Tab-separated table of C-alpha atoms in Angstrom:
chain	number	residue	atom	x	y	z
A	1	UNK	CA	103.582	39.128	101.681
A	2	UNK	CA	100.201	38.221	99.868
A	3	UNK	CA	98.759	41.979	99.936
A	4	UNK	CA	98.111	43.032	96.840
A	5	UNK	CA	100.639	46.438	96.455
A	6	UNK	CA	100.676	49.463	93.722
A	7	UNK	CA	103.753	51.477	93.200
A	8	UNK	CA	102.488	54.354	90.638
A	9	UNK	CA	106.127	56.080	89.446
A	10	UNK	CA	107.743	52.448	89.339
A	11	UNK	CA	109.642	53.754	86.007
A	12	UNK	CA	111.625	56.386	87.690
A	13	UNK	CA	114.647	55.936	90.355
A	14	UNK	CA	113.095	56.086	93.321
A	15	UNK	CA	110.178	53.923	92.401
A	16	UNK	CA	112.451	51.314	90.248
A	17	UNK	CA	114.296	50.970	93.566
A	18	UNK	CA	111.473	50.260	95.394
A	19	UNK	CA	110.284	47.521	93.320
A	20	UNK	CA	113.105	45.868	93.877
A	21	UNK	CA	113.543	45.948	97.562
A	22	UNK	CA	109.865	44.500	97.678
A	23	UNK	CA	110.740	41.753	95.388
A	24	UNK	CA	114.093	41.404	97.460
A	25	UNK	CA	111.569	40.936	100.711
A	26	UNK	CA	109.492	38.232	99.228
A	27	UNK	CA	106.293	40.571	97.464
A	28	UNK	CA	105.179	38.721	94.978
A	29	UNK	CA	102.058	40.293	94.036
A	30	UNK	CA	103.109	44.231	92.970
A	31	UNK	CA	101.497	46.139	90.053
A	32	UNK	CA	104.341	48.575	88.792
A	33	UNK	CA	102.546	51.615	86.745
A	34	UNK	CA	104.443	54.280	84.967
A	35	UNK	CA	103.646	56.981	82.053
A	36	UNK	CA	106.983	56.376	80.292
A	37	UNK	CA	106.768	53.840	77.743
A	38	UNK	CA	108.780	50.072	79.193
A	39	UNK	CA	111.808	51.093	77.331
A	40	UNK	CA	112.607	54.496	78.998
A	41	UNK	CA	111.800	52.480	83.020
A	42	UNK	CA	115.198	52.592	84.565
A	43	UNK	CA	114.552	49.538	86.286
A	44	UNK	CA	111.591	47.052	84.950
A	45	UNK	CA	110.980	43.498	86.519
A	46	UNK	CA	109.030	40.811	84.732
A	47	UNK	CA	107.979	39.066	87.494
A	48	UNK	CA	105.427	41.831	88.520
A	49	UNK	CA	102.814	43.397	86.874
A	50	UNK	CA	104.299	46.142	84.536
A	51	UNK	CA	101.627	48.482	83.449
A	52	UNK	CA	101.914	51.970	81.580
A	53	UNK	CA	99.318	54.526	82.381
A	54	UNK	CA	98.777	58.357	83.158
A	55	UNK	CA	97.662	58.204	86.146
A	56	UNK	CA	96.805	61.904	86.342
A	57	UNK	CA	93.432	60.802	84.274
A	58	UNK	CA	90.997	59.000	86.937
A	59	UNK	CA	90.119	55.748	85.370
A	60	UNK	CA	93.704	55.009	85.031
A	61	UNK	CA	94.048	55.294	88.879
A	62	UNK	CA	90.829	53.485	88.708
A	63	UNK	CA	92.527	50.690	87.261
A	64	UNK	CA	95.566	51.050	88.553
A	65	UNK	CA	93.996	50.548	92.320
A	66	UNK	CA	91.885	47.475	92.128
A	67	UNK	CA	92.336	45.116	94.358
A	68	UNK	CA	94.974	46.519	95.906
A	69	UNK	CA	95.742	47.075	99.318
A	70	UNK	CA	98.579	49.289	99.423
A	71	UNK	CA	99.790	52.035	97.232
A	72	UNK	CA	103.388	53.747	97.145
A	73	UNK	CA	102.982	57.055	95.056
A	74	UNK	CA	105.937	58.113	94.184
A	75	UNK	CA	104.622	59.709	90.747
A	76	UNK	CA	105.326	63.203	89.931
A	77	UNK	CA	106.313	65.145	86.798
A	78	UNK	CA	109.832	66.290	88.164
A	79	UNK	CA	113.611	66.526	88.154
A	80	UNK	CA	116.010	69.003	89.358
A	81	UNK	CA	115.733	72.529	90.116
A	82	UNK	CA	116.774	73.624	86.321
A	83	UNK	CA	113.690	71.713	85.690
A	84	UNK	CA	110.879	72.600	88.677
A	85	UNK	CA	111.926	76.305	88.451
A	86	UNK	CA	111.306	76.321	84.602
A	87	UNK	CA	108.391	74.552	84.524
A	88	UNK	CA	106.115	75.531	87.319
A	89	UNK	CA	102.828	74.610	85.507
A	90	UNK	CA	104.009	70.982	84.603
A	91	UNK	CA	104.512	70.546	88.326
A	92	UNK	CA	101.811	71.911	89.637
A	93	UNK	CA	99.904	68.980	87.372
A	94	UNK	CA	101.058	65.846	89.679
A	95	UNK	CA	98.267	67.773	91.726
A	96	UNK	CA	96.050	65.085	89.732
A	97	UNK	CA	98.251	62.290	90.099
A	98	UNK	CA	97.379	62.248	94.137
A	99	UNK	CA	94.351	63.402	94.253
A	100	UNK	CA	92.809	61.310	91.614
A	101	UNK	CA	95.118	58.158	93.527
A	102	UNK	CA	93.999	58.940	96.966
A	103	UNK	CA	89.801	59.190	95.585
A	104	UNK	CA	90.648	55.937	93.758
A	105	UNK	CA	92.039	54.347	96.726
A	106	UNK	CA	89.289	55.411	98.829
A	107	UNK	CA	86.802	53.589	96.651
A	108	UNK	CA	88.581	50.187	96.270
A	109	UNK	CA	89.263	49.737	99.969
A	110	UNK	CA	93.193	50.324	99.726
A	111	UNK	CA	94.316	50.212	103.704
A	112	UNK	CA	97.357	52.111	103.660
A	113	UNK	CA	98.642	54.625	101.042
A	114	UNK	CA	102.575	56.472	101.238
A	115	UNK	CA	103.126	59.638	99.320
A	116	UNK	CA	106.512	61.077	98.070
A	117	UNK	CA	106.752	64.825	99.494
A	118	UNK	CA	109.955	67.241	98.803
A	119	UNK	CA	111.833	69.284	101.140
A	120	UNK	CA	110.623	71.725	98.621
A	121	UNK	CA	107.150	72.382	100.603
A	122	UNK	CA	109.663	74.150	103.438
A	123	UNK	CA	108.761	78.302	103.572
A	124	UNK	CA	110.867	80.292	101.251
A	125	UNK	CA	112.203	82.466	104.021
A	126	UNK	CA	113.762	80.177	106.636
A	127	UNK	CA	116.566	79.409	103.344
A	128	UNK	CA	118.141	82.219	102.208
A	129	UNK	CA	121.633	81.842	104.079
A	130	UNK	CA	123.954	79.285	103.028
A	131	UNK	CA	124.591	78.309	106.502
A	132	UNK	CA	121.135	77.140	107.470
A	133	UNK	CA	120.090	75.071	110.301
A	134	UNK	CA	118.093	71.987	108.999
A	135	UNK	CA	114.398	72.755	108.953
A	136	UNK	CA	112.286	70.990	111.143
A	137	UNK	CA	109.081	69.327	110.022
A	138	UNK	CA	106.852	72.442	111.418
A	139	UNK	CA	108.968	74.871	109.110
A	140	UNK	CA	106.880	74.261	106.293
A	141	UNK	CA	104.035	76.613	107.988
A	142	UNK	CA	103.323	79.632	107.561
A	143	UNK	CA	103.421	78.547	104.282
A	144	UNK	CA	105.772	79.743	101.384
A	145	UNK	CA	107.010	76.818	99.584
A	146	UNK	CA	108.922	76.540	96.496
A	147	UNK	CA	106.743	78.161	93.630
A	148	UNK	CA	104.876	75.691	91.516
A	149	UNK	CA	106.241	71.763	92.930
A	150	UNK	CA	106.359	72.554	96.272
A	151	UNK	CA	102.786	74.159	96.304
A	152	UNK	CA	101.799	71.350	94.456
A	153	UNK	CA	103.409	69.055	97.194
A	154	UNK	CA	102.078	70.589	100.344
A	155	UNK	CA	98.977	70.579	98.922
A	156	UNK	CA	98.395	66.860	98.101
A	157	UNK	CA	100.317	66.563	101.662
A	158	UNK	CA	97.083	68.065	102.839
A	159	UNK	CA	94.770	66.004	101.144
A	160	UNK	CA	96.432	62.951	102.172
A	161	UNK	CA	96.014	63.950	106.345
A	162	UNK	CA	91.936	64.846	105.172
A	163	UNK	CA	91.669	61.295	103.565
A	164	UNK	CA	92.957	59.903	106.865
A	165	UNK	CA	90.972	62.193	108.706
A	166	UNK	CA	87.430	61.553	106.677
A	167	UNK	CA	87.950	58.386	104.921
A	168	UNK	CA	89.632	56.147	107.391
A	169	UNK	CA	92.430	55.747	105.077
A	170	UNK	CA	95.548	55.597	107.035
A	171	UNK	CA	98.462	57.554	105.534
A	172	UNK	CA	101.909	57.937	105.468
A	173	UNK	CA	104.222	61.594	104.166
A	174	UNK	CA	107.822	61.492	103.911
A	175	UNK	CA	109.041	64.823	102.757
A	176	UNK	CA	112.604	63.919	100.654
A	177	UNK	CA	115.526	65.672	100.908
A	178	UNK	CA	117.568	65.065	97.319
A	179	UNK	CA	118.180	61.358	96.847
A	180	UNK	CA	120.565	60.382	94.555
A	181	UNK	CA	122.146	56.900	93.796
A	182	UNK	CA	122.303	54.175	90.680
A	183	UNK	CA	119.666	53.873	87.813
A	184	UNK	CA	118.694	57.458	87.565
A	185	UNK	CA	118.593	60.507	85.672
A	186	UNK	CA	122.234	61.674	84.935
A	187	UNK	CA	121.334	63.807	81.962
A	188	UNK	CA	118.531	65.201	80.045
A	189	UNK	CA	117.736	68.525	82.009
A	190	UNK	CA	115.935	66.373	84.989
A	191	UNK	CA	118.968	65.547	86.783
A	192	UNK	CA	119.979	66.544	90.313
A	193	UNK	CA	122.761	68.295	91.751
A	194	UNK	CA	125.345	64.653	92.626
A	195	UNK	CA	124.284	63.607	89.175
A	196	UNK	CA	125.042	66.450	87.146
A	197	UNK	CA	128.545	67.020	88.759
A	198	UNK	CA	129.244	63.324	88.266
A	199	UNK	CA	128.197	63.884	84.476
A	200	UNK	CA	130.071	66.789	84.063
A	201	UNK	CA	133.093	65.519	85.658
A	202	UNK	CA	133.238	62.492	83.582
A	203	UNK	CA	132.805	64.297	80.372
A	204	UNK	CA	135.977	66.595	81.794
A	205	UNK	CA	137.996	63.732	82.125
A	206	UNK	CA	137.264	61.466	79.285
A	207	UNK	CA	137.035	64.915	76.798
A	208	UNK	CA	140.514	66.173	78.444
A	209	UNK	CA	138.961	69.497	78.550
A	210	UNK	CA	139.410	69.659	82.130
A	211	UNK	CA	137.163	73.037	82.977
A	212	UNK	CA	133.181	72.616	85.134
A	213	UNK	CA	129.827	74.853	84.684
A	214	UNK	CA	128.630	75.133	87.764
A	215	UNK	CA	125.210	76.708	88.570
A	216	UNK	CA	124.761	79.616	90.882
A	217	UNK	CA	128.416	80.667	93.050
A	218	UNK	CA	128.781	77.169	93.737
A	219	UNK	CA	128.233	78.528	97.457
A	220	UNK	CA	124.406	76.991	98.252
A	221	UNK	CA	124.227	74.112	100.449
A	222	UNK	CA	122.078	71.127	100.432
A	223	UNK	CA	121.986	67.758	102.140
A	224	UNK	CA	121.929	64.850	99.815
A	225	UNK	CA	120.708	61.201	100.794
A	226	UNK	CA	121.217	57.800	99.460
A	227	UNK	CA	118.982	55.876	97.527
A	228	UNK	CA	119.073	52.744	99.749
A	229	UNK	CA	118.637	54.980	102.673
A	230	UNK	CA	116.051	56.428	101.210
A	231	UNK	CA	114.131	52.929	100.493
A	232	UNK	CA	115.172	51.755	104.299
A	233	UNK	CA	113.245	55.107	105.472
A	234	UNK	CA	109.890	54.630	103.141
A	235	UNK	CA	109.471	51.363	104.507
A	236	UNK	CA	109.837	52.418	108.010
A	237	UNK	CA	107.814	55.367	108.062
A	238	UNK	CA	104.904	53.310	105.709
A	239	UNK	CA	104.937	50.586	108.401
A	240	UNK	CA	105.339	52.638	111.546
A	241	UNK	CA	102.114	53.206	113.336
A	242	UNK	CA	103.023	56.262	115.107
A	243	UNK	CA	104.022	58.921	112.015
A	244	UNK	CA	100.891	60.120	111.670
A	245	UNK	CA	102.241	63.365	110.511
A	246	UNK	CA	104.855	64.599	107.342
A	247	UNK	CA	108.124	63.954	107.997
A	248	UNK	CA	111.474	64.537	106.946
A	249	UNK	CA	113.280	62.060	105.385
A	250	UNK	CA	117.209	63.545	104.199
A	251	UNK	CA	120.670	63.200	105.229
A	252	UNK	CA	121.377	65.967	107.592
A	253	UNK	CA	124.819	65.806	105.979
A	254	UNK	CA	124.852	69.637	104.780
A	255	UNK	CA	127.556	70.255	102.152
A	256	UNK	CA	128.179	73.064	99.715
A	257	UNK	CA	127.701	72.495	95.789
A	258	UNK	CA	131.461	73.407	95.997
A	259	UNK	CA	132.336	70.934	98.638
A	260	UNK	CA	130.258	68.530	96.095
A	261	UNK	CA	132.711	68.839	93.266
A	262	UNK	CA	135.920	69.083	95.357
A	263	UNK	CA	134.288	65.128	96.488
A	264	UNK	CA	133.373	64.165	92.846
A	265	UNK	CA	137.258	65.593	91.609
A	266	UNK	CA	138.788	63.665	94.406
A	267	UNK	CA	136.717	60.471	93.259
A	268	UNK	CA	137.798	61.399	89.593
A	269	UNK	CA	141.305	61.952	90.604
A	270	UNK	CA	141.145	65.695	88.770
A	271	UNK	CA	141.271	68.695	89.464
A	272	UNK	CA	138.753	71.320	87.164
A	273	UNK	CA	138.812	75.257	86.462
A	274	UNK	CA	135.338	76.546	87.729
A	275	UNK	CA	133.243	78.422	85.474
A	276	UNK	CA	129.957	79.664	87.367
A	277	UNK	CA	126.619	80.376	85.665
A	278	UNK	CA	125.014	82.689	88.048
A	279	UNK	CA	122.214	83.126	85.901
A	280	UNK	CA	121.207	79.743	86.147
A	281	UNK	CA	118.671	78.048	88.285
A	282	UNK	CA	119.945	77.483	91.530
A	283	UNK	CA	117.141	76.979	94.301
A	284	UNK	CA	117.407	78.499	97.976
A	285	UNK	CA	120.459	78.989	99.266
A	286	UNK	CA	120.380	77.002	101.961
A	287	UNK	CA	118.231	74.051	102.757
A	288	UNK	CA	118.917	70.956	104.879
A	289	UNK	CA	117.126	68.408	107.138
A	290	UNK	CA	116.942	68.392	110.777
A	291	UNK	CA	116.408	64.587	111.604
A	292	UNK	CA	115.359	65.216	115.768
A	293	UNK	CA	111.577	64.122	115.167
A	294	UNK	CA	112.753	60.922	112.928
A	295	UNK	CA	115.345	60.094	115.165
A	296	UNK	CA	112.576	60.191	118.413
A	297	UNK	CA	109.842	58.772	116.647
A	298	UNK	CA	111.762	55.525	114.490
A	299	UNK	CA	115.293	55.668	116.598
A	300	UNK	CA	117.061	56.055	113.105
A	301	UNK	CA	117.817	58.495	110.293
A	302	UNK	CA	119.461	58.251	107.061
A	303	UNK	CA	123.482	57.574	107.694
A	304	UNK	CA	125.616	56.706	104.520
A	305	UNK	CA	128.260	59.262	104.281
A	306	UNK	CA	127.995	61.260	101.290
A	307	UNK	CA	131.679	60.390	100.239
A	308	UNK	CA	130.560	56.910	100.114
A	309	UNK	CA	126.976	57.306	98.297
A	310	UNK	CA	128.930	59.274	95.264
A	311	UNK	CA	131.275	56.909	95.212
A	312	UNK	CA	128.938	54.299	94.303
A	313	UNK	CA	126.737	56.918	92.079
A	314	UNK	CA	130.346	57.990	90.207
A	315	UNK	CA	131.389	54.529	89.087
A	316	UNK	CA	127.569	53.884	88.169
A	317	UNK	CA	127.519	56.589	85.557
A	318	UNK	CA	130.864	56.316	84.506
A	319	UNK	CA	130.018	53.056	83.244
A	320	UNK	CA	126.590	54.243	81.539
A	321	UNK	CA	128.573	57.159	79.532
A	322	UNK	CA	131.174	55.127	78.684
A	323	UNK	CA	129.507	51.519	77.655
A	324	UNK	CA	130.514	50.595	73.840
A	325	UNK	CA	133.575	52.886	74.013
């Protein structure tokens, strides 16, 4: 509990989340570093060090390393797929973010950095049916990943296994598959898939115009996994000395974006008329995870039921949009 730890994104859901669990385990010495200024952090702690920085420029990862022994990067310029597929270039950037963290690293001694991979780095062609099996962890070669952040991803996925390989660092890849939950984006254009339907749902309701926008035929599937799954997995695959390798880490839950909103209605306790943009960004059509190699190598995989997960992510953002109403 007295190594020195850096969690570069600690603004953003994921990485607010993460924070906290390593407070909740008894870290006391954490150095939270974000670009957004303090007041846009979803979650900020005072207790640790809170430091804003761009850590795509190299003496902020400089800084942002020293003395540190382990490093969580879970920085990234992203959001949901109306905001990868529309801005290709921006996501290709976070290209510095790792590599300049990883060279960093490698000169103050860190001993074990994680990085935050996407599903997004699996080939192109293995998702165009909506009923697809989950892709396995080898899937992602021969390459075609999702133009612009999944390049960007399997890249700095690469340089992460060379750093092990040359510089002795050891380190760890866990390849996400949608996580949703509490303290996120709901809004804004960055927002995923359970968020957006939650949003949309709510504003139904509470505007009694009870119609839904919904991107695409509504008939692509994805899995979707919970944020405190999603935390339980990092710290299992950072820790583990045996996944040497990328790895998936997603529900294998597959549902439709259909089968999405009948679950968020049901929450609501409304039923919507259906208006589908099919001009809108929608992604592959199919893509979930297939959990064998996480379930063999860690005897676990993420489990919350998705009913259960928007349930909790529902009544969070219900209460955001509606606070001083």
């Amino acid at each position: 509990m007295q190594k020195k730890i850096l969690v570069a994104g600690a603004g953003g859901f994921i990485g607010g989340h993460l924070v906290a669990e390593l407070l909740r385990k008894g870290h006391k010495d954490i150095r939270a570093v974000d670009i957004k200024p303090f007041n846009e952090w979803y979650q900020r702690f005072p207790q640790v060090e809170n430091v804003q920085a761009d850590l795509q420029l190299k003496d902020a990862c400089d800084r942002a390393t020293k003395g540190v022994e382990q490093v969580y990067n879970l920085a990234a310029d992203m959001g949901g797929m109306g905001f990868i597929e529309l801005n290709k270039g921006l996501c290709m950037l976070s290209v510095l973010i790792n590599t300049h963290l990883l060279m960093a690293a490698k000169d103050a001694g860190v001993k074990r950095f994680f990085y935050a991979s996407s599903a997004c780095v699996y080939n192109g062609e293995k998702q165009t049916d909506p009923n697809v099996t989950g892709l396995r962890e080898e899937d992602a070669y021969p390459a075609m990943p999702e133009d612009g952040y999944g390049w960007e991803k399997l890249f700095s996925e690469r340089m992460c296994r060379h750093f092990m390989e040359d510089f002795k660092i050891t380190t760890r890849v866990a390849r996400f598959h949608n996580v949703y939950g509490p303290n996120g984006t709901y809004d804004g254009g960055r927002e995923k898939a359970p968020a957006a339907i939650c949003r949309k749902v709510i504003q139904a309701k509470l505007s009694g115009k009870h119609e839904i926008e919904i991107w695409g035929d509504g008939h692509q599937t994805r899995s979707f996994m919970y944020i405190d799954d999603c935390i339980l997995g990092i710290d299992k695959i950072f820790t583990s000395e045996t996944v040497t390798f990328p790895i998936n880490l997603g529900s294998a839950e597959k549902v439709s974006i259909n089968q999405l909103v009948d679950i968020v209605e049901d929450i609501a306790g409304i039923k919507l008329k259906r208006k589908y943009k099919l001009d809108a960004p929608k992604g592959v059509n199919g893509r979930n995870s297939d959990n064998t190699l996480i379930k063999k190598v860690l005897n676990w995989e993420p489990n919350l039921p998705l009913r259960v997960g928007m349930e909790k992510t529902y009544a969070w953002i219900y209460d955001e949009m509606t606070r001083g109403k």
